[in-house]
CSV table of C-alpha atoms in Angstrom, one decimal:
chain,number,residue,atom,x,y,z
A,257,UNK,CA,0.0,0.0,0.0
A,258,UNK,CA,2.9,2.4,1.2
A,259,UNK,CA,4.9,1.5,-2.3
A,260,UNK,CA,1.0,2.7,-4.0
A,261,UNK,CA,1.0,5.8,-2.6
A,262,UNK,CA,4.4,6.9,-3.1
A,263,UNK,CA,3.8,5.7,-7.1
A,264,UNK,CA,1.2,8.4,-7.0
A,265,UNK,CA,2.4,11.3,-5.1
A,266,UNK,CA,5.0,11.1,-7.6
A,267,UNK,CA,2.4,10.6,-10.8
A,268,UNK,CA,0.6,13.7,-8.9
A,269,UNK,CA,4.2,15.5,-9.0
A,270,UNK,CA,5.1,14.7,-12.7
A,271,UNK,CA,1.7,16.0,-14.2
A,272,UNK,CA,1.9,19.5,-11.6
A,273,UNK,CA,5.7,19.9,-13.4
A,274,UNK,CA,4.1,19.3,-16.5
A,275,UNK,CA,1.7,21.9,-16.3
A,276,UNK,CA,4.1,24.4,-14.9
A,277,UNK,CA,6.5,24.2,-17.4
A,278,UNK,CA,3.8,24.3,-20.2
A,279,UNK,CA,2.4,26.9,-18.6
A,280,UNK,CA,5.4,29.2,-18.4
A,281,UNK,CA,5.8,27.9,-22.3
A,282,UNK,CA,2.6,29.4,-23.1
A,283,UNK,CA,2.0,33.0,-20.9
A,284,UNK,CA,5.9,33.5,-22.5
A,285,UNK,CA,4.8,33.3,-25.8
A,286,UNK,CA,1.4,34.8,-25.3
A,287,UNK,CA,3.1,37.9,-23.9
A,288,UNK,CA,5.7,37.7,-26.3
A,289,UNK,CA,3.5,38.5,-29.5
A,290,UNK,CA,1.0,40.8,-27.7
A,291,UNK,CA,4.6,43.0,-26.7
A,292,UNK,CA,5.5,42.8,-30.4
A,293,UNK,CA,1.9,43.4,-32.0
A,294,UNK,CA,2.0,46.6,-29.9
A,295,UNK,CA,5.3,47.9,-30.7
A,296,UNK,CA,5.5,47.1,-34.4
A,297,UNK,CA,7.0,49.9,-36.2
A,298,UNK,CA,4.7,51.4,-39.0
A,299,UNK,CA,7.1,53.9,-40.8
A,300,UNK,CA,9.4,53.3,-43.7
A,301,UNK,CA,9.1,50.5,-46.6
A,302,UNK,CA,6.9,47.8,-45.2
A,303,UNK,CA,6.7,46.0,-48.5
A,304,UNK,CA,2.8,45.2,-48.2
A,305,UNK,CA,3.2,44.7,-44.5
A,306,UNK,CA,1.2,46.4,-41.6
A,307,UNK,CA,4.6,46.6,-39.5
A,308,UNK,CA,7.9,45.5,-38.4
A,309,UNK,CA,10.8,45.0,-36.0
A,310,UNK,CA,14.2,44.1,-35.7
A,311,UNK,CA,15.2,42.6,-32.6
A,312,UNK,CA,18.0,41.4,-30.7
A,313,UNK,CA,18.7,38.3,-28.5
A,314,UNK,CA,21.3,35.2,-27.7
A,315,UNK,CA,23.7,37.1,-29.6
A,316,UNK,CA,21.7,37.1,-32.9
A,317,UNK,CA,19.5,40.0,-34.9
A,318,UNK,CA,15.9,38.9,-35.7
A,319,UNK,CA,13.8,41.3,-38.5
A,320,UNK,CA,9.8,40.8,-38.1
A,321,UNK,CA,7.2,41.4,-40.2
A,322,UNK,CA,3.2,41.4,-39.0
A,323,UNK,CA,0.9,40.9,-42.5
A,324,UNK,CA,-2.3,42.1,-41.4
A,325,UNK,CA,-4.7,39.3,-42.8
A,326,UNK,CA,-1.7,37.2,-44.5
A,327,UNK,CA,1.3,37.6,-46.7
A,328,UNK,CA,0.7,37.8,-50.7
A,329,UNK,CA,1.8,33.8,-51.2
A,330,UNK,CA,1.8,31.3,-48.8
A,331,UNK,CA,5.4,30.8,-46.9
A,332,UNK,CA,6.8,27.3,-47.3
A,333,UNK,CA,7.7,26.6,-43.9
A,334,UNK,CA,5.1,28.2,-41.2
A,335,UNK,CA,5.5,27.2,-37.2
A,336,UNK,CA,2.2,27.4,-35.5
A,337,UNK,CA,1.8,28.6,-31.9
A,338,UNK,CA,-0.9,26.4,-30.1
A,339,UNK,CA,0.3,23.2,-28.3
A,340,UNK,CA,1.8,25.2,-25.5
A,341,UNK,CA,-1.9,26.1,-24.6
A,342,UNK,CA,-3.3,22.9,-25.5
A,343,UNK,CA,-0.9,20.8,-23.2
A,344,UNK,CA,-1.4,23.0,-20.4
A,345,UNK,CA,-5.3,22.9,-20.0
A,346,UNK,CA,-4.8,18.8,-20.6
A,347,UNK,CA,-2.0,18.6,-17.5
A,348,UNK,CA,-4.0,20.8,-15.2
A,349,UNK,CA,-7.6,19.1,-16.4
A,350,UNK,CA,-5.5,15.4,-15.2
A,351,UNK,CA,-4.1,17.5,-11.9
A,352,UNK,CA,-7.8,18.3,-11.2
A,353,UNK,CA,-9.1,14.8,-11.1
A,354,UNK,CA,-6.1,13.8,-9.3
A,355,UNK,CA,-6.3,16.2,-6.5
A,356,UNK,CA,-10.3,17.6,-6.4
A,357,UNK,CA,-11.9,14.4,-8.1
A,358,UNK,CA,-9.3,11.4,-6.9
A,359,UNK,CA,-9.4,13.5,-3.3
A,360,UNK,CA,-13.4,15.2,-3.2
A,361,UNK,CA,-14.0,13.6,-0.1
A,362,UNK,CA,-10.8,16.1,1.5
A,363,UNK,CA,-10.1,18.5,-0.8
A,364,UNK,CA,-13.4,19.5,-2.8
A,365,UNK,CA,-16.4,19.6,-0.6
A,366,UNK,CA,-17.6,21.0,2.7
A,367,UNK,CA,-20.3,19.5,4.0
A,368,UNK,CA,-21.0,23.0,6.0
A,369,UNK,CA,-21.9,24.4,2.8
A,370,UNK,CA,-23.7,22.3,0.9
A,371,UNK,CA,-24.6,18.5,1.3
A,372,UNK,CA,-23.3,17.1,-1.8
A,373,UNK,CA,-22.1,13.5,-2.8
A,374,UNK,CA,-18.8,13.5,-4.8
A,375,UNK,CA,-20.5,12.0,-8.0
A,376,UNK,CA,-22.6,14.9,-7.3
A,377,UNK,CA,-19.2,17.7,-6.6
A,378,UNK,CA,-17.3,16.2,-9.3
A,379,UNK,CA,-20.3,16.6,-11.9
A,380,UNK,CA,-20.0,20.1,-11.0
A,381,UNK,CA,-16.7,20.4,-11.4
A,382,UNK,CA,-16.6,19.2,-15.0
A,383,UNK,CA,-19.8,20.4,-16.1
A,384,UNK,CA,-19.3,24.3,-14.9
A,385,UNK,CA,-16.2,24.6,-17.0
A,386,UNK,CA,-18.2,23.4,-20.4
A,387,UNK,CA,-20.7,26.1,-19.1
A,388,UNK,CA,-18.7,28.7,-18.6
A,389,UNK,CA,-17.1,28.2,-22.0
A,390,UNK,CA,-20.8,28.4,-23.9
A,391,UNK,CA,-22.3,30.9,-21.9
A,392,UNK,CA,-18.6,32.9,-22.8
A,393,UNK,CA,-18.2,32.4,-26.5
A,394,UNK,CA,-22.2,33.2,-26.8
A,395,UNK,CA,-21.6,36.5,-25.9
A,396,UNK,CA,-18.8,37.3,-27.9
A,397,UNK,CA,-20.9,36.1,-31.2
A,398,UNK,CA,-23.5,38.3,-29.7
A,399,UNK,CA,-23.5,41.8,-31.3
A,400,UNK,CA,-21.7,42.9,-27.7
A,401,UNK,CA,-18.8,41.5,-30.1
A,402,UNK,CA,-18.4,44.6,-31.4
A,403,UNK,CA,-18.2,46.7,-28.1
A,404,UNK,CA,-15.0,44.9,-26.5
A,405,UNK,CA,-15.4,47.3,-23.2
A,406,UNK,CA,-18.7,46.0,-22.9
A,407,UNK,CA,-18.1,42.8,-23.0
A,408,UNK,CA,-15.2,42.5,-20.8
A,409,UNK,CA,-17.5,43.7,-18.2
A,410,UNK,CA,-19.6,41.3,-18.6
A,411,UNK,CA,-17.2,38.7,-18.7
A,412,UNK,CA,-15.9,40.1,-15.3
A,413,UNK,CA,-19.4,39.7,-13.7
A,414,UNK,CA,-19.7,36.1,-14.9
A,415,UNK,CA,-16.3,35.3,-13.2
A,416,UNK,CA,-16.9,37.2,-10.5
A,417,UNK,CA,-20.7,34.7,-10.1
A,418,UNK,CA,-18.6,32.1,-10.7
A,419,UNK,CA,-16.1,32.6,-8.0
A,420,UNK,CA,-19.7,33.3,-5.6
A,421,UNK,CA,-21.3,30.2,-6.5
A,422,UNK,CA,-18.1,27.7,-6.5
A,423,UNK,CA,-17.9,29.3,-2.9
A,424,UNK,CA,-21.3,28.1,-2.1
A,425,UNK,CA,-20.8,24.7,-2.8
A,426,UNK,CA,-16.8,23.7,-3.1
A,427,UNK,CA,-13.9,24.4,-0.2
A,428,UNK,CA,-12.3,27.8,-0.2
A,429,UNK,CA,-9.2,26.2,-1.9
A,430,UNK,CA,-11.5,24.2,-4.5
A,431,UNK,CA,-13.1,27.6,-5.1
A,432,UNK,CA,-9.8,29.5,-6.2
A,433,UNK,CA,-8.7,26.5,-8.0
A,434,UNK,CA,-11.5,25.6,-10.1
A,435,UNK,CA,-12.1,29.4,-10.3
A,436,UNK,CA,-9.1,29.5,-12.4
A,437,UNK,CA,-9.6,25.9,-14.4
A,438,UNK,CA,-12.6,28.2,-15.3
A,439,UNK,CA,-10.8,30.6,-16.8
A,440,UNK,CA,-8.1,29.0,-18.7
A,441,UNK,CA,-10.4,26.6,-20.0
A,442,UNK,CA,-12.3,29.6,-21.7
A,443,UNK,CA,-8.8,30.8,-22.9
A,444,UNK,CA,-7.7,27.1,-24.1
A,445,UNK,CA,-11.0,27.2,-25.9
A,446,UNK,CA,-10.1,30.3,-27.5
A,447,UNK,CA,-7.4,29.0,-29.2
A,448,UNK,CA,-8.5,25.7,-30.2
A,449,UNK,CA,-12.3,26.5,-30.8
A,450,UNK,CA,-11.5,30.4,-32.4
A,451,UNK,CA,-7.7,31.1,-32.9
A,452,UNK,CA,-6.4,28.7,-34.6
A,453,UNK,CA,-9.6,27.5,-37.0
A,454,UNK,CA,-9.9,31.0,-38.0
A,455,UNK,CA,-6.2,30.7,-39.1
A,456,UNK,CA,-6.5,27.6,-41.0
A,457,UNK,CA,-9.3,29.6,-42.7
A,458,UNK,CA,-6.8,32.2,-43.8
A,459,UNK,CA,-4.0,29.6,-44.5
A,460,UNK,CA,-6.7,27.6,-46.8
A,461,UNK,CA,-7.2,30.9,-49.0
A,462,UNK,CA,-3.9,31.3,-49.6
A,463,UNK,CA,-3.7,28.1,-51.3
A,464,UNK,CA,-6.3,28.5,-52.8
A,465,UNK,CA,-5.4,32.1,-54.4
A,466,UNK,CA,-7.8,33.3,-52.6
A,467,UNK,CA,-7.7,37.1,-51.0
A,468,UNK,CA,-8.4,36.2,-46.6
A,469,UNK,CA,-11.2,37.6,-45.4
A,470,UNK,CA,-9.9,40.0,-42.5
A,471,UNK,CA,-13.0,39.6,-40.2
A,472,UNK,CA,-10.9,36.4,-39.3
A,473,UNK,CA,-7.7,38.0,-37.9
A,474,UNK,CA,-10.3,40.6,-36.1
A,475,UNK,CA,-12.2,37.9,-34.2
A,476,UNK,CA,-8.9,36.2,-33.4
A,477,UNK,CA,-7.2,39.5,-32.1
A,478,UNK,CA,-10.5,40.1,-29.8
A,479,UNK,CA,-9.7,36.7,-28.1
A,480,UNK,CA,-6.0,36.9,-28.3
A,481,UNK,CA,-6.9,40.1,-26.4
A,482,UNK,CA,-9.4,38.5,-23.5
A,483,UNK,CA,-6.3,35.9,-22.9
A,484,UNK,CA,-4.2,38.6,-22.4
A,485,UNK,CA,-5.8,40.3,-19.8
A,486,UNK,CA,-6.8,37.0,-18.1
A,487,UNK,CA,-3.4,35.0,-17.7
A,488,UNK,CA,-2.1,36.7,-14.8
A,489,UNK,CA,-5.5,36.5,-12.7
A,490,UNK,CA,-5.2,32.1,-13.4
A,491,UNK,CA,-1.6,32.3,-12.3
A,492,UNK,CA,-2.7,34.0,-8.7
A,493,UNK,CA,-5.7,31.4,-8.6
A,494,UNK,CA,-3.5,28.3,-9.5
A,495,UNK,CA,-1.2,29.4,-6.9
A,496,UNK,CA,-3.5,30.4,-4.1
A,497,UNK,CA,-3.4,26.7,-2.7
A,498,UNK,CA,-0.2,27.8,-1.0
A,499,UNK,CA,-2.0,30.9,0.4
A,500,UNK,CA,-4.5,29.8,3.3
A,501,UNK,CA,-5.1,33.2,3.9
A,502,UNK,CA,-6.4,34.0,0.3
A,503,UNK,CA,-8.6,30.7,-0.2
A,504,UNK,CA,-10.3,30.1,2.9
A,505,UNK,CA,-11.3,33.3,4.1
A,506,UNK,CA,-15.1,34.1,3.8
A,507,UNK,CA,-14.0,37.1,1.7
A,508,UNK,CA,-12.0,34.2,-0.6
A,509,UNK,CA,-14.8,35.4,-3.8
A,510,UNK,CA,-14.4,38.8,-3.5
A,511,UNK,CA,-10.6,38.4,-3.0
A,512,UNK,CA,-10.6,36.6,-6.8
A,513,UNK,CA,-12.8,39.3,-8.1
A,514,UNK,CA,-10.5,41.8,-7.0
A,515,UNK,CA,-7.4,39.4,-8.3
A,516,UNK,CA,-8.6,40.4,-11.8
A,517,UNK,CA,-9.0,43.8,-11.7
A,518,UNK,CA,-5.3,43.5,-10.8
A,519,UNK,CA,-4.6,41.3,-14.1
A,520,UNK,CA,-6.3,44.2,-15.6
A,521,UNK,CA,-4.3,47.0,-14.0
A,522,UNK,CA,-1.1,45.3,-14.4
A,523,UNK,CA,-1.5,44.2,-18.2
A,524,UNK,CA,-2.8,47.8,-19.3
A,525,UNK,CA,0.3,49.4,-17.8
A,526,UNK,CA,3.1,47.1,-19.7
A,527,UNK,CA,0.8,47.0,-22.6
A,528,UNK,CA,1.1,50.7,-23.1
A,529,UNK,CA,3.9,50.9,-22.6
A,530,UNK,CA,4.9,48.4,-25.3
A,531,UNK,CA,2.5,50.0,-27.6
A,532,UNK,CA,4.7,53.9,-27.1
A,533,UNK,CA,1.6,55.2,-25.4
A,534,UNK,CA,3.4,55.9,-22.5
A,535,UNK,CA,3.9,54.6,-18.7
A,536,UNK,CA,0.4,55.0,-16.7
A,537,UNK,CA,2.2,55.2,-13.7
A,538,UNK,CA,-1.1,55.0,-12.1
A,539,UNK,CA,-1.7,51.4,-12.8
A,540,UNK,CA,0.9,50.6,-10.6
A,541,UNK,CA,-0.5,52.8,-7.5
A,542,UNK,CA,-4.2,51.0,-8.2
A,543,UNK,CA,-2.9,48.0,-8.2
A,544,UNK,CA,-0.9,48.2,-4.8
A,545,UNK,CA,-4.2,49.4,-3.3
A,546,UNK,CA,-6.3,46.5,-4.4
A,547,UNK,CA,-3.6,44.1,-3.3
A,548,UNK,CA,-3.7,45.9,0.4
A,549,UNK,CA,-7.8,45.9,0.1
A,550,UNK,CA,-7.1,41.6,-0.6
A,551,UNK,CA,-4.7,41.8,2.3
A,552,UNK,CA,-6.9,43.5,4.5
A,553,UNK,CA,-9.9,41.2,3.6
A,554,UNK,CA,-8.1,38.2,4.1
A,555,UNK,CA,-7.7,39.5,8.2
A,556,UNK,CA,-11.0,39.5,8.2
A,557,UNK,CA,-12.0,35.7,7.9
A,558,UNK,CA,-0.1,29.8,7.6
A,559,UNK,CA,12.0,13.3,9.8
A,560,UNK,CA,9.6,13.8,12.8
A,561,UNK,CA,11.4,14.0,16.3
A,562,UNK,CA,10.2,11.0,18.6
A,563,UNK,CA,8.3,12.5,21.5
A,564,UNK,CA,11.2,12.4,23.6
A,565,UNK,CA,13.4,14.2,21.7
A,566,UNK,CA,10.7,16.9,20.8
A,567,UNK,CA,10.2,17.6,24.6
A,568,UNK,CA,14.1,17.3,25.4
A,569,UNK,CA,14.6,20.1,22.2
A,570,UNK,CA,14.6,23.3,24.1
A,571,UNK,CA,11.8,25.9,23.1
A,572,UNK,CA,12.4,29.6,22.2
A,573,UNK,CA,11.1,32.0,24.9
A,574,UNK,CA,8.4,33.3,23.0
A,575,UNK,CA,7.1,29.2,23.1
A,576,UNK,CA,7.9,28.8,26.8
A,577,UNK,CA,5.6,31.9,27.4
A,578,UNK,CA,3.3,30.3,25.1
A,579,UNK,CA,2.7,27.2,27.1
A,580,UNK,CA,2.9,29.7,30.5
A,581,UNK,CA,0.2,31.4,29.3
A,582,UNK,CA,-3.5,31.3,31.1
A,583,UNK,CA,-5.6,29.3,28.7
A,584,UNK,CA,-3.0,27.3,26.6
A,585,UNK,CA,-4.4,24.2,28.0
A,586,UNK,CA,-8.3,24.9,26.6
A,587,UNK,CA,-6.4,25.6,23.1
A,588,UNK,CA,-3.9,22.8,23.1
A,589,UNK,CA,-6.9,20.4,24.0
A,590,UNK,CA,-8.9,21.8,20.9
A,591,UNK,CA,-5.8,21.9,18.5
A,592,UNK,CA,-4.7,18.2,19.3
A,593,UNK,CA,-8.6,16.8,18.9
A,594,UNK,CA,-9.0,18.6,15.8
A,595,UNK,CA,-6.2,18.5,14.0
A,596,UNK,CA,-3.4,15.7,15.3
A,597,UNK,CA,-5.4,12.7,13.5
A,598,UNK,CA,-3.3,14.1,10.8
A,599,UNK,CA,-0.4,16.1,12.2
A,600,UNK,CA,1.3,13.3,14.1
A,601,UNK,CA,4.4,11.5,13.7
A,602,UNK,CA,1.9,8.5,12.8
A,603,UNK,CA,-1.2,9.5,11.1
A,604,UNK,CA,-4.4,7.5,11.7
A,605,UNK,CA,-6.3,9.5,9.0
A,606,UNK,CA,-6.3,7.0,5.7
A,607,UNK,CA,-4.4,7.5,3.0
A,608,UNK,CA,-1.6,10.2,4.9
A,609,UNK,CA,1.7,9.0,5.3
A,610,UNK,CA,3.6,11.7,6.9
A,611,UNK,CA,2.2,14.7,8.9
A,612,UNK,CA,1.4,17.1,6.1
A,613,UNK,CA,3.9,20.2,5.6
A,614,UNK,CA,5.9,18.3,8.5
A,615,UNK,CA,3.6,19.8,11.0
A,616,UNK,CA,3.1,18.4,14.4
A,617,UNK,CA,0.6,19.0,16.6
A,618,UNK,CA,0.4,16.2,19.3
A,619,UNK,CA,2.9,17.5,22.5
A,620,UNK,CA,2.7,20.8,24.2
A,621,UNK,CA,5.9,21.6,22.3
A,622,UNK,CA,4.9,20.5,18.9
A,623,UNK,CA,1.4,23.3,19.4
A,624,UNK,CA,3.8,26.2,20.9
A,625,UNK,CA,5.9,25.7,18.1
A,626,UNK,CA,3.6,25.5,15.3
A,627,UNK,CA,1.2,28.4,17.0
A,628,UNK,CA,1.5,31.0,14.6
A,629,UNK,CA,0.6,28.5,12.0
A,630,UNK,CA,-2.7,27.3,13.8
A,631,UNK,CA,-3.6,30.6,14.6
A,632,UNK,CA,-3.3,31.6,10.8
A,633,UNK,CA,-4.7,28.2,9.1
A,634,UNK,CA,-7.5,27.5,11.8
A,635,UNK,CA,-7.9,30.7,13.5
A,636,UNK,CA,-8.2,33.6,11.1
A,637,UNK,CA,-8.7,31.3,8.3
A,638,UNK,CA,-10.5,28.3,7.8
A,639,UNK,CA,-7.6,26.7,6.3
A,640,UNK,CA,-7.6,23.7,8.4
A,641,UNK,CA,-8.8,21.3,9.3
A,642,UNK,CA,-10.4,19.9,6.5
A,643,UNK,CA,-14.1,21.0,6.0
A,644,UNK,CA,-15.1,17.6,5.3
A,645,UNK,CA,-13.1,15.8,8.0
A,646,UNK,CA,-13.8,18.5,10.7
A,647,UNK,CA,-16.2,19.3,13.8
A,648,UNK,CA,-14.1,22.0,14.6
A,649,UNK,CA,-16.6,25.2,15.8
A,650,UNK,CA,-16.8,28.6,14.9
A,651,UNK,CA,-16.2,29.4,18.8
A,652,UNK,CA,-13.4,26.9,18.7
A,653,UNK,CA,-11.4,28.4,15.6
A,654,UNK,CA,-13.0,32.2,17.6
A,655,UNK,CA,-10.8,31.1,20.6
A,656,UNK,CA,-7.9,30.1,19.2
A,657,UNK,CA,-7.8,33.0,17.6
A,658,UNK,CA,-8.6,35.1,20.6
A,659,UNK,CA,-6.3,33.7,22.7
A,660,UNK,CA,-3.1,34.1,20.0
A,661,UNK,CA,-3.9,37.6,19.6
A,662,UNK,CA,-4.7,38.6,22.9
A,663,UNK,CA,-2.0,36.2,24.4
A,664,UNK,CA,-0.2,34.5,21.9
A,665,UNK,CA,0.9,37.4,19.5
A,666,UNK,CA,1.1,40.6,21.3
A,667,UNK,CA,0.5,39.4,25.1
A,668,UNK,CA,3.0,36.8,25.2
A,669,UNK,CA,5.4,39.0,26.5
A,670,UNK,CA,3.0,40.7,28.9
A,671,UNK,CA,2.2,37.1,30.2
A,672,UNK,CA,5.7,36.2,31.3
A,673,UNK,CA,6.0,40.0,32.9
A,674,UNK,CA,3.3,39.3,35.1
A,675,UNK,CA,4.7,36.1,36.0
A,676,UNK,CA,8.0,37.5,36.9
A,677,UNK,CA,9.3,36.3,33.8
């Protein structure tokens, strides 16, 4: 069973390291051509071209030309920009139903929000991405097509319902996640569904001696455009898993939301620039202000020694006052029920091998010296434990959290004085 698991952590591991490096393969070349689109020289002899640039890396010179709809005869050799996208929406689709669907039971659902079955969380899961693509590519066939501020409005709204209804039914960390697979599946669908048919429209009338129709290159753009804006909002939500403080507090949706406004302020300040229209310097203040608003809003809802040698290590002072402190016995009594069935040097939960992140929370010591990370992950979030495995309270997780701040964080100190410390 042990030789199982390990088979798939690592299977787990591989597809994650496929995806990230696919990934990185396809934002770098996305940003690439959207930086040269926009600072394509239009002056001098263009030869029939709408612009061009020379270039300089690895030693070499590189001069490129942009043909608005196509070039006059069809090149012989022509590389095509499209399996970076399609491999990363197929790794993080199979690191989905390893993690979410393989793991629903941990990792998907809370039973404090919705009383679901996993057939019933992972139907969901799948079927909300198809939506979200239809409902998506309807309104950009719609005549709000032609109004591009318009319709990225509305396509915030839809991802900001989405990120409210996940919320109602999935984990905070399920929420952020699937929030993203949300969006890069639209943007994968872009490509394979729009982008790319629309080019082997344009490809076909060349052979053919046929003059391309332009409308294609102008639908293309307006989704190459949406992508654009949208990659660095699914990076953030991809990553969030590592950030307890962004996925499980009750603000999580509105935290996303403001995630994209960010993507928005962020992308319009180096696209700008890259088009000579200047440097809004202003972007750069909006978007430190919405990351301090997510900050804020996240406040608002971080080989094992044997016993013996974890009691003989000596604790800092700050844990010694810790375990001194009036009511540490009420919290280490709440934080070993709730939590060491998993964070022991032998977990009883199925299926975990090793207390996760190393964390132990069985001894005295072990809780005074993972404090601050209770008091982030199950006091002012709702990190752990598990929503599915839990009875934890509200006035539990309100305690612990009361007591680190009152005692823990900023009384510790005060503690110890009073005790002659």
């Amino acid at each position: 069973m042990t030789d199982i698991l390990i088979v798939w952590d690592w299977i787990g591991f591989a597809v994650r390291w496929l995806h990230v490096i696919t990934a990185v393969a396809w934002i770098g070349s996305s940003f690439y051509f959207i930086a040269l689109d926009l600072g394509l020289r239009r002056d001098g002899d263009l030869n029939g071209a709408d612009g061009d640039e020379w270039q300089v890396h690895g030693g070499g010179f590189y001069h490129i030309r942009k043909y608005l709809v196509a070039p006059e005869a069809m090149p012989e050799h022509l590389t095509w920009f499209k399996w970076e996208s399609y491999t990363t929406w197929l790794s993080g689709a199979a690191l989905l139903m390893l993690t979410y669907w393989v793991g629903a039971e941990l990792f998907l659902l809370d039973p404090n929000k919705a009383n679901l079955s996993i057939f019933g969380g992972i139907l969901i899961s799948a079927g909300s991405l198809t939506v979200g693509w239809l409902i998506y590519d309807r309104l950009c066939k719609s005549p709000l097509g032609e109004q591009p501020t318009v319709l990225m409005l509305l396509l915030f709204v839809l991802l900001v319902a989405m990120g409210w209804g996940y919320n109602q039914i999935f984990t905070g960390r399920a929420m952020m996640l699937h929030l993203g697979a949300f969006t890069a599946t639209i943007m994968t669908a872009n490509v394979f569904f729009i982008i790319m048919p629309n080019q082997r429209i344009v490809v076909e009338d060349l052979k053919a001696g046929r003059t391309p129709d332009p409308k294609y290159g102008k639908i293309a753009k307006l989704r190459s455009t949406h992508n654009n804006y949208l990659t660095l909002p699914v990076v953030f939500l991809m990553l969030s898993n590592h950030a307890p403080l962004a996925f499980a507090s009750k603000y999580n949706w509105i935290i996303a939301a403001l995630v994209f406004l960010m993507g928005v302020t962020i992308r319009h300040y180096f696209n700008s620039m890259h088009a000579r229209k200047g440097q809004p310097n202003w972007a750069w203040a909006v978007t430190v202000f919405i990351f301090l608003a997510i900050a804020w809003l996240s406040s608002l809802g971080l080989d094992h020694d044997t016993y013996d040698e974890a009691e003989a290590r000596a604790l800092s002072p700050h844990e010694e006052r810790l375990i001194n402190a009036d009511g540490f016995e009420e919290v280490a009594s709440i934080v070993s029920g709730r939590c060491a069935m998993c964070h022991a040097r032998e977990p009883f939960y199925p299926g975990i091998r090793r207390a996760p992140r190393n964390v132990l929370l069985e001894t005295d010591a072990d809780i005074a010296r993972a404090m601050t990370s209770v008091y982030l992950q199950a006091g002012v979030s709702a990190a752990m434990p598990p929503p599915s495995q839990s009875t934890i309270t509200d006035q539990e997780r309100a305690l612990l959290r009361n007591w680190y701040q009152n005692l823990g964080a900023g009384g510790a100190l005060r503690v110890a004085e009073a005790a002659g410390g």
